[in-house]
Amino acid sequence: MIRLSRLTLQRSHTPEAISQRLSSGPRQRYLKDMIFGAIDGSITTFAIVSGVSGAGLSTGVIIVLGIANLLADGFSMAASNFLGTRAENEFRKTMREREEAEIETYPEGEIEEVRQIFALKGFEGKALDDLVEVITANQTVWVDTMMQEEHGLSSEDTNAWWSAGATFVAFIVAGCLPLLTFVLNYLTPGLIPSPFLVSTGLTFLAFVLVGLAKGHFTSGGYFVSAMETLVVGAVAAGLAFFVGFGLQSIVV
Protein backbone atom coordinates (compact mmCIF):
# COMPACT_ATOMS: atom_id res chain seq x y z
CA MET A 1 0.00 0.00 0.00
CA ILE A 2 1.32 3.43 -0.94
CA ARG A 3 1.59 5.86 1.98
CA LEU A 4 2.09 9.55 1.33
CA SER A 5 2.96 12.43 3.61
CA ARG A 6 0.22 15.07 3.76
CA LEU A 7 2.85 17.79 4.21
CA THR A 8 4.69 16.63 1.07
CA LEU A 9 1.45 16.63 -0.89
CA GLN A 10 0.60 20.12 0.35
CA ARG A 11 3.95 21.41 -0.89
CA SER A 12 3.58 19.77 -4.32
CA HIS A 13 -0.05 20.84 -4.77
CA THR A 14 0.17 24.56 -4.39
CA PRO A 15 -1.32 26.44 -7.36
CA GLU A 16 2.18 27.39 -8.54
CA ALA A 17 3.56 23.82 -8.25
CA ILE A 18 0.55 22.34 -10.05
CA SER A 19 0.80 24.94 -12.83
CA GLN A 20 4.50 24.27 -13.32
CA ARG A 21 3.99 20.49 -13.37
CA LEU A 22 1.12 20.56 -15.83
CA SER A 23 2.79 23.07 -18.14
CA SER A 24 5.80 20.77 -18.58
CA GLY A 25 3.54 17.97 -19.83
CA PRO A 26 3.53 14.30 -18.80
CA ARG A 27 6.90 12.75 -18.03
CA GLN A 28 7.83 9.82 -20.21
CA ARG A 29 9.03 6.66 -18.49
CA TYR A 30 11.35 4.12 -20.03
CA LEU A 31 11.13 1.52 -17.25
CA LYS A 32 9.75 -1.18 -19.55
CA ASP A 33 12.53 -0.61 -22.09
CA MET A 34 15.25 -0.82 -19.45
CA ILE A 35 13.86 -3.96 -17.79
CA PHE A 36 13.38 -5.62 -21.16
CA GLY A 37 16.95 -4.82 -22.20
CA ALA A 38 18.54 -5.78 -18.89
CA ILE A 39 16.82 -9.14 -18.55
CA ASP A 40 17.49 -10.08 -22.17
CA GLY A 41 21.10 -8.90 -21.96
CA SER A 42 21.75 -11.06 -18.91
CA ILE A 43 20.03 -14.14 -20.33
CA THR A 44 21.50 -14.07 -23.83
CA THR A 45 25.03 -13.48 -22.56
CA PHE A 46 24.61 -16.22 -19.97
CA ALA A 47 23.42 -18.52 -22.75
CA ILE A 48 26.67 -17.86 -24.63
CA VAL A 49 28.72 -18.44 -21.49
CA SER A 50 26.82 -21.65 -20.69
CA GLY A 51 27.12 -23.11 -24.15
CA VAL A 52 30.78 -22.27 -24.69
CA SER A 53 31.81 -23.27 -21.16
CA GLY A 54 29.95 -26.56 -21.51
CA ALA A 55 31.81 -27.23 -24.75
CA GLY A 56 35.11 -26.73 -22.92
CA LEU A 57 36.34 -23.93 -25.16
CA SER A 58 38.88 -21.34 -24.05
CA THR A 59 38.23 -18.21 -22.04
CA GLY A 60 39.21 -16.10 -25.04
CA VAL A 61 36.48 -17.70 -27.15
CA ILE A 62 33.91 -17.04 -24.41
CA ILE A 63 34.91 -13.37 -24.24
CA VAL A 64 34.89 -12.88 -28.02
CA LEU A 65 31.50 -14.54 -28.49
CA GLY A 66 30.09 -12.76 -25.44
CA ILE A 67 31.17 -9.31 -26.62
CA ALA A 68 29.94 -10.04 -30.14
CA ASN A 69 26.58 -11.04 -28.66
CA LEU A 70 26.42 -7.91 -26.51
CA LEU A 71 27.00 -5.55 -29.41
CA ALA A 72 25.03 -7.37 -32.11
CA ASP A 73 22.04 -8.49 -30.06
CA GLY A 74 21.97 -5.26 -28.07
CA PHE A 75 21.87 -3.20 -31.25
CA SER A 76 19.25 -5.52 -32.75
CA MET A 77 16.98 -5.12 -29.73
CA ALA A 78 17.46 -1.36 -29.67
CA ALA A 79 16.71 -1.11 -33.40
CA SER A 80 13.60 -3.28 -33.03
CA ASN A 81 12.40 -1.16 -30.13
CA PHE A 82 13.03 2.00 -32.15
CA LEU A 83 11.04 0.73 -35.13
CA GLY A 84 8.24 -0.59 -32.94
CA THR A 85 7.93 2.66 -30.99
CA ARG A 86 7.97 4.71 -34.16
CA ALA A 87 5.26 2.46 -35.65
CA GLU A 88 3.11 3.10 -32.56
CA ASN A 89 3.65 6.84 -32.96
CA GLU A 90 2.66 6.67 -36.63
CA PHE A 91 -0.43 4.63 -35.76
CA ARG A 92 -1.36 7.22 -33.12
CA LYS A 93 -0.96 9.98 -35.72
CA THR A 94 -3.14 8.08 -38.21
CA MET A 95 -5.91 7.52 -35.66
CA ARG A 96 -5.79 11.18 -34.65
CA GLU A 97 -6.17 12.28 -38.27
CA ARG A 98 -9.07 9.85 -38.64
CA GLU A 99 -10.84 11.25 -35.58
CA GLU A 100 -10.35 14.80 -36.87
CA ALA A 101 -11.83 13.79 -40.23
CA GLU A 102 -14.82 12.10 -38.56
CA ILE A 103 -15.51 15.20 -36.46
CA GLU A 104 -15.38 17.44 -39.52
CA THR A 105 -17.48 15.09 -41.65
CA TYR A 106 -20.13 13.95 -39.18
CA PRO A 107 -19.93 15.90 -35.89
CA GLU A 108 -23.38 14.72 -34.75
CA GLY A 109 -22.23 11.11 -34.62
CA GLU A 110 -19.04 12.01 -32.75
CA ILE A 111 -21.01 14.07 -30.22
CA GLU A 112 -23.21 11.04 -29.60
CA GLU A 113 -20.10 8.93 -29.03
CA VAL A 114 -18.85 11.38 -26.39
CA ARG A 115 -22.26 11.35 -24.76
CA GLN A 116 -22.41 7.57 -24.55
CA ILE A 117 -18.83 7.28 -23.33
CA PHE A 118 -19.48 9.50 -20.32
CA ALA A 119 -22.96 8.13 -19.76
CA LEU A 120 -21.30 4.75 -19.19
CA LYS A 121 -19.11 6.44 -16.57
CA GLY A 122 -22.21 7.47 -14.61
CA PHE A 123 -22.84 11.02 -15.86
CA GLU A 124 -26.44 11.89 -16.61
CA GLY A 125 -28.88 14.73 -16.99
CA LYS A 126 -27.60 18.31 -17.07
CA ALA A 127 -24.13 17.28 -15.85
CA LEU A 128 -23.78 15.01 -18.87
CA ASP A 129 -25.09 17.68 -21.25
CA ASP A 130 -22.69 20.29 -19.86
CA LEU A 131 -19.75 17.91 -20.02
CA VAL A 132 -20.44 16.97 -23.63
CA GLU A 133 -20.83 20.62 -24.56
CA VAL A 134 -17.53 21.60 -22.93
CA ILE A 135 -15.58 18.74 -24.54
CA THR A 136 -16.97 19.21 -28.04
CA ALA A 137 -16.47 22.99 -27.93
CA ASN A 138 -12.71 22.52 -28.32
CA GLN A 139 -11.59 20.25 -31.14
CA THR A 140 -8.22 19.46 -29.56
CA VAL A 141 -9.88 18.40 -26.31
CA TRP A 142 -12.51 16.55 -28.31
CA VAL A 143 -9.94 14.56 -30.31
CA ASP A 144 -7.81 13.88 -27.21
CA THR A 145 -10.89 12.53 -25.45
CA MET A 146 -11.76 10.21 -28.33
CA MET A 147 -8.16 9.01 -28.61
CA GLN A 148 -8.10 8.06 -24.95
CA GLU A 149 -11.63 6.85 -24.36
CA GLU A 150 -12.46 5.18 -27.68
CA HIS A 151 -9.06 3.88 -28.78
CA GLY A 152 -7.11 3.68 -25.51
CA LEU A 153 -4.29 5.77 -26.98
CA SER A 154 -2.29 8.50 -25.30
CA SER A 155 -2.23 11.87 -27.00
CA GLU A 156 1.56 12.07 -26.50
CA ASP A 157 4.17 10.30 -28.65
CA THR A 158 6.96 8.26 -27.09
CA ASN A 159 10.50 9.28 -27.99
CA ALA A 160 11.70 6.35 -30.11
CA TRP A 161 15.36 7.34 -29.76
CA TRP A 162 15.21 7.39 -25.97
CA SER A 163 13.35 4.06 -25.88
CA ALA A 164 15.99 2.44 -28.08
CA GLY A 165 18.81 4.01 -26.07
CA ALA A 166 17.37 2.81 -22.76
CA THR A 167 17.09 -0.73 -24.10
CA PHE A 168 20.64 -0.74 -25.50
CA VAL A 169 22.32 0.70 -22.40
CA ALA A 170 20.46 -1.66 -20.04
CA PHE A 171 21.30 -4.61 -22.31
CA ILE A 172 25.02 -3.77 -22.32
CA VAL A 173 25.30 -3.03 -18.60
CA ALA A 174 23.43 -6.13 -17.40
CA GLY A 175 24.90 -8.34 -20.12
CA CYS A 176 28.46 -7.52 -19.01
CA LEU A 177 28.00 -9.20 -15.63
CA PRO A 178 28.04 -12.84 -16.82
CA LEU A 179 31.25 -12.07 -18.75
CA LEU A 180 33.02 -10.25 -15.93
CA THR A 181 34.66 -13.28 -14.30
CA PHE A 182 36.01 -14.57 -17.61
CA VAL A 183 37.47 -11.17 -18.48
CA LEU A 184 39.18 -11.00 -15.07
CA ASN A 185 40.55 -14.52 -15.48
CA TYR A 186 41.81 -13.66 -18.94
CA LEU A 187 43.64 -10.61 -17.62
CA THR A 188 44.88 -12.45 -14.51
CA PRO A 189 44.91 -16.22 -15.16
CA GLY A 190 43.67 -18.29 -12.21
CA LEU A 191 42.27 -15.30 -10.33
CA ILE A 192 38.83 -16.94 -10.03
CA PRO A 193 38.94 -20.76 -9.59
CA SER A 194 35.36 -21.41 -10.78
CA PRO A 195 34.49 -18.61 -13.22
CA PHE A 196 31.31 -20.24 -14.47
CA LEU A 197 29.84 -20.57 -10.96
CA VAL A 198 30.70 -16.95 -10.18
CA SER A 199 29.25 -15.91 -13.56
CA THR A 200 26.02 -17.71 -12.64
CA GLY A 201 25.91 -15.83 -9.35
CA LEU A 202 26.49 -12.49 -11.09
CA THR A 203 23.72 -13.29 -13.57
CA PHE A 204 21.30 -13.91 -10.72
CA LEU A 205 22.56 -10.72 -9.07
CA ALA A 206 21.67 -8.86 -12.26
CA PHE A 207 18.11 -10.22 -12.03
CA VAL A 208 17.83 -9.10 -8.40
CA LEU A 209 19.14 -5.60 -9.18
CA VAL A 210 16.69 -5.24 -12.07
CA GLY A 211 13.89 -6.36 -9.76
CA LEU A 212 14.92 -3.84 -7.10
CA ALA A 213 14.97 -1.08 -9.71
CA LYS A 214 11.50 -2.13 -10.83
CA GLY A 215 10.28 -2.20 -7.23
CA HIS A 216 11.40 1.42 -6.79
CA PHE A 217 8.87 2.55 -9.39
CA THR A 218 6.01 0.18 -8.56
CA SER A 219 3.83 -0.47 -5.54
CA GLY A 220 4.71 -4.16 -5.28
CA GLY A 221 7.63 -3.58 -2.93
CA TYR A 222 11.35 -4.22 -3.35
CA PHE A 223 11.41 -7.79 -2.08
CA VAL A 224 8.46 -9.07 -4.11
CA SER A 225 9.71 -7.34 -7.25
CA ALA A 226 13.25 -8.70 -6.80
CA MET A 227 12.02 -12.26 -6.20
CA GLU A 228 9.62 -12.08 -9.13
CA THR A 229 12.36 -10.97 -11.52
CA LEU A 230 14.82 -13.48 -10.06
CA VAL A 231 12.44 -16.43 -10.55
CA VAL A 232 11.54 -15.46 -14.12
CA GLY A 233 15.18 -14.79 -14.97
CA ALA A 234 16.36 -18.00 -13.30
CA VAL A 235 13.93 -20.09 -15.34
CA ALA A 236 15.11 -18.46 -18.57
CA ALA A 237 18.79 -18.78 -17.54
CA GLY A 238 18.27 -22.41 -16.59
CA LEU A 239 16.75 -23.10 -19.98
CA ALA A 240 19.72 -21.40 -21.64
CA PHE A 241 22.15 -23.50 -19.59
CA PHE A 242 20.53 -26.85 -20.33
CA VAL A 243 20.25 -26.05 -24.04
CA GLY A 244 23.93 -25.10 -24.13
CA PHE A 245 24.92 -28.17 -22.10
CA GLY A 246 22.80 -30.45 -24.25
CA LEU A 247 24.32 -29.16 -27.50
CA GLN A 248 27.93 -29.32 -26.35
CA SER A 249 28.43 -32.65 -28.13
CA ILE A 250 27.94 -30.87 -31.48
CA VAL A 251 31.07 -28.78 -31.10
CA VAL A 252 33.21 -31.09 -28.97
PDB file of C-alpha atoms in Angstrom, residues 95-242:
ATOM      1  CA  MET A  95      -5.906   7.525 -35.665  1.00  0.00           C
ATOM      2  CA  ARG A  96      -5.788  11.185 -34.653  1.00  0.00           C
ATOM      3  CA  GLU A  97      -6.174  12.281 -38.271  1.00  0.00           C
ATOM      4  CA  ARG A  98      -9.072   9.851 -38.640  1.00  0.00           C
ATOM      5  CA  GLU A  99     -10.837  11.249 -35.582  1.00  0.00           C
ATOM      6  CA  GLU A 100     -10.354  14.804 -36.866  1.00  0.00           C
ATOM      7  CA  ALA A 101     -11.835  13.793 -40.231  1.00  0.00           C
ATOM      8  CA  GLU A 102     -14.815  12.104 -38.558  1.00  0.00           C
ATOM      9  CA  ILE A 103     -15.513  15.203 -36.457  1.00  0.00           C
ATOM     10  CA  GLU A 104     -15.383  17.444 -39.517  1.00  0.00           C
ATOM     11  CA  THR A 105     -17.479  15.092 -41.653  1.00  0.00           C
ATOM     12  CA  TYR A 106     -20.126  13.952 -39.180  1.00  0.00           C
ATOM     13  CA  PRO A 107     -19.934  15.902 -35.886  1.00  0.00           C
ATOM     14  CA  GLU A 108     -23.378  14.720 -34.754  1.00  0.00           C
ATOM     15  CA  GLY A 109     -22.231  11.110 -34.615  1.00  0.00           C
ATOM     16  CA  GLU A 110     -19.037  12.013 -32.752  1.00  0.00           C
ATOM     17  CA  ILE A 111     -21.009  14.070 -30.224  1.00  0.00           C
ATOM     18  CA  GLU A 112     -23.209  11.038 -29.596  1.00  0.00           C
ATOM     19  CA  GLU A 113     -20.098   8.928 -29.031  1.00  0.00           C
ATOM     20  CA  VAL A 114     -18.846  11.377 -26.392  1.00  0.00           C
ATOM     21  CA  ARG A 115     -22.262  11.351 -24.755  1.00  0.00           C
ATOM     22  CA  GLN A 116     -22.414   7.569 -24.551  1.00  0.00           C
ATOM     23  CA  ILE A 117     -18.832   7.282 -23.329  1.00  0.00           C
ATOM     24  CA  PHE A 118     -19.483   9.497 -20.322  1.00  0.00           C
ATOM     25  CA  ALA A 119     -22.958   8.132 -19.756  1.00  0.00           C
ATOM     26  CA  LEU A 120     -21.302   4.747 -19.192  1.00  0.00           C
ATOM     27  CA  LYS A 121     -19.114   6.444 -16.574  1.00  0.00           C
ATOM     28  CA  GLY A 122     -22.211   7.466 -14.613  1.00  0.00           C
ATOM     29  CA  PHE A 123     -22.840  11.017 -15.858  1.00  0.00           C
ATOM     30  CA  GLU A 124     -26.436  11.891 -16.611  1.00  0.00           C
ATOM     31  CA  GLY A 125     -28.879  14.728 -16.990  1.00  0.00           C
ATOM     32  CA  LYS A 126     -27.601  18.308 -17.068  1.00  0.00           C
ATOM     33  CA  ALA A 127     -24.135  17.280 -15.847  1.00  0.00           C
ATOM     34  CA  LEU A 128     -23.784  15.008 -18.873  1.00  0.00           C
ATOM     35  CA  ASP A 129     -25.094  17.680 -21.248  1.00  0.00           C
ATOM     36  CA  ASP A 130     -22.694  20.292 -19.860  1.00  0.00           C
ATOM     37  CA  LEU A 131     -19.746  17.909 -20.015  1.00  0.00           C
ATOM     38  CA  VAL A 132     -20.440  16.966 -23.627  1.00  0.00           C
ATOM     39  CA  GLU A 133     -20.835  20.620 -24.562  1.00  0.00           C
ATOM     40  CA  VAL A 134     -17.534  21.603 -22.929  1.00  0.00           C
ATOM     41  CA  ILE A 135     -15.576  18.744 -24.537  1.00  0.00           C
ATOM     42  CA  THR A 136     -16.968  19.213 -28.037  1.00  0.00           C
ATOM     43  CA  ALA A 137     -16.470  22.989 -27.932  1.00  0.00           C
ATOM     44  CA  ASN A 138     -12.715  22.525 -28.319  1.00  0.00           C
ATOM     45  CA  GLN A 139     -11.593  20.250 -31.144  1.00  0.00           C
ATOM     46  CA  THR A 140      -8.223  19.464 -29.560  1.00  0.00           C
ATOM     47  CA  VAL A 141      -9.877  18.397 -26.309  1.00  0.00           C
ATOM     48  CA  TRP A 142     -12.506  16.547 -28.311  1.00  0.00           C
ATOM     49  CA  VAL A 143      -9.944  14.565 -30.310  1.00  0.00           C
ATOM     50  CA  ASP A 144      -7.806  13.880 -27.214  1.00  0.00           C
ATOM     51  CA  THR A 145     -10.890  12.533 -25.453  1.00  0.00           C
ATOM     52  CA  MET A 146     -11.762  10.212 -28.327  1.00  0.00           C
ATOM     53  CA  MET A 147      -8.162   9.012 -28.611  1.00  0.00           C
ATOM     54  CA  GLN A 148      -8.100   8.064 -24.945  1.00  0.00           C
ATOM     55  CA  GLU A 149     -11.631   6.847 -24.358  1.00  0.00           C
ATOM     56  CA  GLU A 150     -12.462   5.177 -27.685  1.00  0.00           C
ATOM     57  CA  HIS A 151      -9.062   3.876 -28.783  1.00  0.00           C
ATOM     58  CA  GLY A 152      -7.114   3.685 -25.514  1.00  0.00           C
ATOM     59  CA  LEU A 153      -4.288   5.767 -26.979  1.00  0.00           C
ATOM     60  CA  SER A 154      -2.289   8.496 -25.295  1.00  0.00           C
ATOM     61  CA  SER A 155      -2.229  11.868 -26.996  1.00  0.00           C
ATOM     62  CA  GLU A 156       1.563  12.065 -26.502  1.00  0.00           C
ATOM     63  CA  ASP A 157       4.166  10.302 -28.646  1.00  0.00           C
ATOM     64  CA  THR A 158       6.965   8.256 -27.087  1.00  0.00           C
ATOM     65  CA  ASN A 159      10.499   9.276 -27.987  1.00  0.00           C
ATOM     66  CA  ALA A 160      11.700   6.346 -30.108  1.00  0.00           C
ATOM     67  CA  TRP A 161      15.362   7.335 -29.758  1.00  0.00           C
ATOM     68  CA  TRP A 162      15.215   7.390 -25.968  1.00  0.00           C
ATOM     69  CA  SER A 163      13.350   4.058 -25.882  1.00  0.00           C
ATOM     70  CA  ALA A 164      15.987   2.444 -28.082  1.00  0.00           C
ATOM     71  CA  GLY A 165      18.807   4.011 -26.071  1.00  0.00           C
ATOM     72  CA  ALA A 166      17.372   2.811 -22.757  1.00  0.00           C
ATOM     73  CA  THR A 167      17.093  -0.732 -24.103  1.00  0.00           C
ATOM     74  CA  PHE A 168      20.637  -0.740 -25.505  1.00  0.00           C
ATOM     75  CA  VAL A 169      22.324   0.700 -22.402  1.00  0.00           C
ATOM     76  CA  ALA A 170      20.462  -1.658 -20.044  1.00  0.00           C
ATOM     77  CA  PHE A 171      21.303  -4.613 -22.305  1.00  0.00           C
ATOM     78  CA  ILE A 172      25.024  -3.770 -22.325  1.00  0.00           C
ATOM     79  CA  VAL A 173      25.301  -3.030 -18.601  1.00  0.00           C
ATOM     80  CA  ALA A 174      23.429  -6.127 -17.400  1.00  0.00           C
ATOM     81  CA  GLY A 175      24.904  -8.336 -20.117  1.00  0.00           C
ATOM     82  CA  CYS A 176      28.461  -7.515 -19.013  1.00  0.00           C
ATOM     83  CA  LEU A 177      27.998  -9.197 -15.625  1.00  0.00           C
ATOM     84  CA  PRO A 178      28.039 -12.837 -16.816  1.00  0.00           C
ATOM     85  CA  LEU A 179      31.251 -12.070 -18.749  1.00  0.00           C
ATOM     86  CA  LEU A 180      33.023 -10.252 -15.934  1.00  0.00           C
ATOM     87  CA  THR A 181      34.657 -13.284 -14.301  1.00  0.00           C
ATOM     88  CA  PHE A 182      36.014 -14.566 -17.609  1.00  0.00           C
ATOM     89  CA  VAL A 183      37.472 -11.166 -18.481  1.00  0.00           C
ATOM     90  CA  LEU A 184      39.177 -11.000 -15.067  1.00  0.00           C
ATOM     91  CA  ASN A 185      40.550 -14.521 -15.477  1.00  0.00           C
ATOM     92  CA  TYR A 186      41.808 -13.660 -18.943  1.00  0.00           C
ATOM     93  CA  LEU A 187      43.641 -10.610 -17.624  1.00  0.00           C
ATOM     94  CA  THR A 188      44.880 -12.450 -14.511  1.00  0.00           C
ATOM     95  CA  PRO A 189      44.906 -16.225 -15.162  1.00  0.00           C
ATOM     96  CA  GLY A 190      43.670 -18.293 -12.208  1.00  0.00           C
ATOM     97  CA  LEU A 191      42.272 -15.301 -10.329  1.00  0.00           C
ATOM     98  CA  ILE A 192      38.829 -16.940 -10.031  1.00  0.00           C
ATOM     99  CA  PRO A 193      38.942 -20.759  -9.593  1.00  0.00           C
ATOM    100  CA  SER A 194      35.361 -21.406 -10.781  1.00  0.00           C
ATOM    101  CA  PRO A 195      34.494 -18.607 -13.216  1.00  0.00           C
ATOM    102  CA  PHE A 196      31.310 -20.243 -14.468  1.00  0.00           C
ATOM    103  CA  LEU A 197      29.842 -20.569 -10.965  1.00  0.00           C
ATOM    104  CA  VAL A 198      30.703 -16.947 -10.185  1.00  0.00           C
ATOM    105  CA  SER A 199      29.245 -15.910 -13.564  1.00  0.00           C
ATOM    106  CA  THR A 200      26.019 -17.711 -12.641  1.00  0.00           C
ATOM    107  CA  GLY A 201      25.910 -15.828  -9.345  1.00  0.00           C
ATOM    108  CA  LEU A 202      26.488 -12.494 -11.090  1.00  0.00           C
ATOM    109  CA  THR A 203      23.720 -13.287 -13.574  1.00  0.00           C
ATOM    110  CA  PHE A 204      21.295 -13.912 -10.724  1.00  0.00           C
ATOM    111  CA  LEU A 205      22.561 -10.719  -9.071  1.00  0.00           C
ATOM    112  CA  ALA A 206      21.667  -8.856 -12.261  1.00  0.00           C
ATOM    113  CA  PHE A 207      18.110 -10.221 -12.032  1.00  0.00           C
ATOM    114  CA  VAL A 208      17.826  -9.098  -8.400  1.00  0.00           C
ATOM    115  CA  LEU A 209      19.142  -5.600  -9.185  1.00  0.00           C
ATOM    116  CA  VAL A 210      16.686  -5.242 -12.069  1.00  0.00           C
ATOM    117  CA  GLY A 211      13.892  -6.361  -9.760  1.00  0.00           C
ATOM    118  CA  LEU A 212      14.922  -3.842  -7.099  1.00  0.00           C
ATOM    119  CA  ALA A 213      14.966  -1.075  -9.715  1.00  0.00           C
ATOM    120  CA  LYS A 214      11.501  -2.131 -10.834  1.00  0.00           C
ATOM    121  CA  GLY A 215      10.280  -2.195  -7.235  1.00  0.00           C
ATOM    122  CA  HIS A 216      11.401   1.419  -6.790  1.00  0.00           C
ATOM    123  CA  PHE A 217       8.873   2.554  -9.394  1.00  0.00           C
ATOM    124  CA  THR A 218       6.009   0.180  -8.560  1.00  0.00           C
ATOM    125  CA  SER A 219       3.830  -0.468  -5.538  1.00  0.00           C
ATOM    126  CA  GLY A 220       4.707  -4.162  -5.279  1.00  0.00           C
ATOM    127  CA  GLY A 221       7.633  -3.583  -2.934  1.00  0.00           C
ATOM    128  CA  TYR A 222      11.348  -4.217  -3.352  1.00  0.00           C
ATOM    129  CA  PHE A 223      11.409  -7.792  -2.082  1.00  0.00           C
ATOM    130  CA  VAL A 224       8.464  -9.066  -4.113  1.00  0.00           C
ATOM    131  CA  SER A 225       9.705  -7.340  -7.250  1.00  0.00           C
ATOM    132  CA  ALA A 226      13.245  -8.697  -6.802  1.00  0.00           C
ATOM    133  CA  MET A 227      12.023 -12.265  -6.203  1.00  0.00           C
ATOM    134  CA  GLU A 228       9.616 -12.085  -9.135  1.00  0.00           C
ATOM    135  CA  THR A 229      12.360 -10.969 -11.522  1.00  0.00           C
ATOM    136  CA  LEU A 230      14.816 -13.483 -10.059  1.00  0.00           C
ATOM    137  CA  VAL A 231      12.443 -16.430 -10.552  1.00  0.00           C
ATOM    138  CA  VAL A 232      11.544 -15.462 -14.116  1.00  0.00           C
ATOM    139  CA  GLY A 233      15.179 -14.788 -14.975  1.00  0.00           C
ATOM    140  CA  ALA A 234      16.364 -17.999 -13.299  1.00  0.00           C
ATOM    141  CA  VAL A 235      13.934 -20.087 -15.338  1.00  0.00           C
ATOM    142  CA  ALA A 236      15.115 -18.465 -18.565  1.00  0.00           C
ATOM    143  CA  ALA A 237      18.790 -18.779 -17.543  1.00  0.00           C
ATOM    144  CA  GLY A 238      18.274 -22.415 -16.592  1.00  0.00           C
ATOM    145  CA  LEU A 239      16.754 -23.101 -19.979  1.00  0.00           C
ATOM    146  CA  ALA A 240      19.724 -21.402 -21.638  1.00  0.00           C
ATOM    147  CA  PHE A 241      22.150 -23.500 -19.589  1.00  0.00           C
ATOM    148  CA  PHE A 242      20.529 -26.850 -20.334  1.00  0.00           C
TER     149      PHE A 242
END
